[in-house]
Short mmCIF file of C-alpha atoms in Angstrom, two decimals:
data_model
loop_
_atom_site.label_atom_id
_atom_site.label_comp_id
_atom_site.label_asym_id
_atom_site.label_seq_id
_atom_site.Cartn_x
_atom_site.Cartn_y
_atom_site.Cartn_z
CA UNK O 1 -6.38 12.78 -13.94
CA UNK O 2 -4.66 13.73 -10.69
CA UNK O 3 -2.52 11.67 -8.48
CA UNK O 4 -4.36 9.74 -5.75
CA UNK O 5 -2.22 7.40 -4.19
CA UNK O 6 1.03 7.65 -2.71
CA UNK O 7 3.37 4.61 -2.44
CA UNK O 8 6.15 5.26 -0.12
CA UNK O 9 8.84 3.50 1.29
CA UNK O 10 11.63 3.52 3.97
CA UNK O 11 14.67 2.47 1.50
CA UNK O 12 14.96 2.16 -1.92
CA UNK O 13 15.95 -1.51 -1.53
CA UNK O 14 12.13 -1.99 -0.80
CA UNK O 15 11.14 -1.13 -4.43
CA UNK O 16 11.24 -4.85 -5.30
CA UNK O 17 8.26 -5.39 -2.97
CA UNK O 18 6.40 -2.03 -3.48
CA UNK O 19 6.51 -1.98 -7.26
CA UNK O 20 3.42 -4.56 -6.94
CA UNK O 21 1.35 -1.87 -5.60
CA UNK O 22 2.43 0.38 -8.85
CA UNK O 23 1.89 -2.42 -11.07
CA UNK O 24 -1.89 -2.51 -9.79
CA UNK O 25 -2.52 0.96 -10.14
CA UNK O 26 -1.11 0.80 -13.59
CA UNK O 27 -3.66 -2.16 -14.53
CA UNK O 28 -6.63 0.06 -12.85
CA UNK O 29 -5.46 3.47 -14.59
CA UNK O 30 -4.89 4.87 -11.21
CA UNK O 31 -2.27 8.19 -11.15
CA UNK O 32 0.19 7.63 -8.08
CA UNK O 33 3.45 8.70 -7.12
CA UNK O 34 6.32 6.80 -5.42
CA UNK O 35 8.99 7.86 -3.19
CA UNK O 36 11.39 7.08 -0.44
CA UNK O 37 10.73 8.59 3.04
CA UNK O 38 12.57 7.17 5.74
CA UNK O 39 10.72 7.64 9.51
CA UNK O 40 14.27 7.44 11.24
CA UNK O 41 16.58 9.02 8.61
CA UNK O 42 14.53 11.56 7.38
CA UNK O 43 11.82 12.53 9.86
CA UNK O 44 11.27 15.71 8.63
CA UNK O 45 10.56 14.83 5.18
CA UNK O 46 8.36 12.25 6.59
CA UNK O 47 6.61 14.88 8.51
CA UNK O 48 6.24 17.32 5.34
CA UNK O 49 4.96 14.07 2.94
CA UNK O 50 2.50 13.33 5.47
CA UNK O 51 1.14 16.80 6.23
CA UNK O 52 1.03 17.83 3.04
CA UNK O 53 -0.62 14.69 1.18
CA UNK O 54 -4.26 15.53 1.41
CA UNK O 55 -3.51 19.09 0.38
CA UNK O 56 -1.79 17.90 -2.51
CA UNK O 57 -5.08 15.59 -3.76
CA UNK O 58 -3.74 12.14 -2.35
CA UNK O 59 -6.70 9.96 -1.12
CA UNK O 60 -5.01 6.91 0.34
CA UNK O 61 -1.01 6.43 1.38
CA UNK O 62 0.81 3.06 0.98
CA UNK O 63 3.75 2.80 3.16
CA UNK O 64 5.98 -0.10 3.15
CA UNK O 65 8.89 -0.63 5.73
CA UNK O 66 10.97 -3.08 6.91
CA UNK O 67 12.84 -3.68 10.46
CA UNK O 68 11.23 -1.69 13.07
CA UNK O 69 8.95 -0.31 10.49
CA UNK O 70 7.47 2.88 12.14
CA UNK O 71 6.70 4.51 8.79
CA UNK O 72 3.31 3.75 8.42
CA UNK O 73 2.34 4.15 11.88
CA UNK O 74 3.91 7.61 12.29
CA UNK O 75 2.42 8.94 8.75
CA UNK O 76 -0.97 7.56 9.88
CA UNK O 77 -0.29 9.63 13.07
CA UNK O 78 0.22 12.84 10.85
CA UNK O 79 -2.32 12.45 8.22
CA UNK O 80 -6.21 12.24 8.13
CA UNK O 81 -5.99 9.68 4.95
CA UNK O 82 -5.94 6.20 5.29
CA UNK O 83 -2.95 4.63 5.38
CA UNK O 84 -1.72 0.89 4.07
CA UNK O 85 1.18 -0.60 5.78
CA UNK O 86 3.26 -3.30 3.95
CA UNK O 87 5.43 -4.98 6.12
CA UNK O 88 8.85 -5.79 3.90
CA UNK O 89 11.07 -8.59 5.18
CA UNK O 90 14.46 -6.70 5.11
CA UNK O 91 17.99 -7.94 5.10
CA UNK O 92 18.40 -7.32 8.91
CA UNK O 93 14.68 -8.38 9.77
CA UNK O 94 13.50 -11.37 11.81
CA UNK O 95 11.98 -13.28 9.66
CA UNK O 96 9.64 -10.19 9.05
CA UNK O 97 8.09 -10.27 12.29
CA UNK O 98 9.43 -7.44 13.40
CA UNK O 99 7.95 -5.68 10.20
CA UNK O 100 4.65 -6.97 10.55
CA UNK O 101 4.20 -6.36 14.55
CA UNK O 102 5.38 -3.00 14.06
CA UNK O 103 2.85 -1.88 11.65
CA UNK O 104 -0.06 -4.33 13.04
CA UNK O 105 0.21 -3.10 16.70
CA UNK O 106 -0.90 0.37 16.68
CA UNK O 107 -2.51 2.05 19.33
CA UNK O 108 -6.21 2.87 19.21
CA UNK O 109 -6.77 6.08 17.82
CA UNK O 110 -4.17 5.74 15.19
CA UNK O 111 -5.22 2.97 12.90
CA UNK O 112 -2.85 1.40 9.91
CA UNK O 113 -4.38 -1.19 7.66
CA UNK O 114 -2.07 -4.00 7.39
CA UNK O 115 -1.55 -6.47 4.46
CA UNK O 116 0.52 -9.60 4.84
CA UNK O 117 4.35 -9.56 4.50
CA UNK O 118 5.65 -8.45 1.30
CA UNK O 119 1.82 -7.98 -0.01
CA UNK O 120 2.14 -4.47 -1.85
CA UNK O 121 -0.06 -6.00 -4.49
CA UNK O 122 -2.87 -6.41 -1.70
CA UNK O 123 -2.05 -2.93 -0.70
CA UNK O 124 -2.59 -1.77 -4.09
CA UNK O 125 -5.74 -3.66 -4.73
CA UNK O 126 -7.13 -2.31 -1.10
CA UNK O 127 -6.21 1.32 -2.09
CA UNK O 128 -8.23 0.70 -5.31
CA UNK O 129 -11.24 -0.61 -3.34
CA UNK O 130 -11.13 2.46 -0.86
CA UNK O 131 -10.96 4.65 -4.04
CA UNK O 132 -13.70 3.02 -6.15
CA UNK O 133 -16.60 4.06 -3.03
CA UNK O 134 -16.03 7.49 -4.88
CA UNK O 135 -15.68 6.32 -8.24
CA UNK O 136 -18.34 4.35 -10.22
CA UNK O 137 -15.80 3.28 -13.27
CA UNK O 138 -13.03 2.35 -10.78
CA UNK O 139 -15.78 -0.08 -8.80
CA UNK O 140 -16.74 -1.73 -12.11
CA UNK O 141 -13.12 -2.31 -12.84
CA UNK O 142 -12.81 -4.13 -9.51
CA UNK O 143 -15.73 -5.66 -10.19
CA UNK O 144 -14.35 -7.12 -13.40
CA UNK O 145 -10.99 -7.99 -11.48
CA UNK O 146 -12.72 -10.21 -8.92
CA UNK O 147 -15.14 -11.83 -11.56
CA UNK O 148 -11.86 -13.06 -13.59
CA UNK O 149 -10.58 -14.34 -10.18
CA UNK O 150 -13.65 -16.25 -9.71
CA UNK O 151 -13.40 -17.56 -13.40
CA UNK O 152 -10.09 -18.67 -13.11
CA UNK O 153 -10.84 -20.78 -9.90
CA UNK O 154 -14.12 -22.15 -11.66
CA UNK O 155 -12.06 -23.01 -14.67
CA UNK O 156 -9.22 -24.96 -12.13
CA UNK O 157 -12.00 -26.51 -10.71
CA UNK O 158 -13.35 -28.03 -13.85
CA UNK O 159 -9.77 -29.20 -14.86
CA UNK O 160 -9.27 -31.38 -11.70
#
C-alpha cells in the first residue's frame, strides 16, 4: 500500500498534537508520512512539498500550525489536494485564536477544512472519511468506528 496522507507541521514542537492524526491512521491501516515544513522558515521546502504531493500519490494533506499559522493555507494555494488545517496552540499563541483564525479565514477560492484547536485526531478522522469515498473497505472500518461511538453513548445512557 502506498502513502496516502501527508501530515506536516510548522515545527517539531507541534508533534505532541499532530501524532493524534498518525494514531488514527495506524488504527485504520492508512499509510501516511509525517514531516516538518515551515511556511515561514522553509518556504521553498513548503512549495516543493505541496507541488509534488499529488504526483507522489498523496490524496490528502493535514497541516498543523501555531501562531500566524500560514502553512495550511499556503499549501492549499499550491496543491489540488484537499488540505485539512489543524490550529495548534503554541507557546507564543494568543490563546490559540491566532492559529484558528489564520486557518479558518481563508479567502474564497482557496478552501482549507479546519478542525478545532489541537484536534489532530479529528483531522485524521476527516482524512479517513475523504479516503473512504474511494475505498469501500475503509468505509466499512469508518462505519464500525462510528457504530462503536454510538454503542458507548448508549451504554453510558443505560448506566445512568
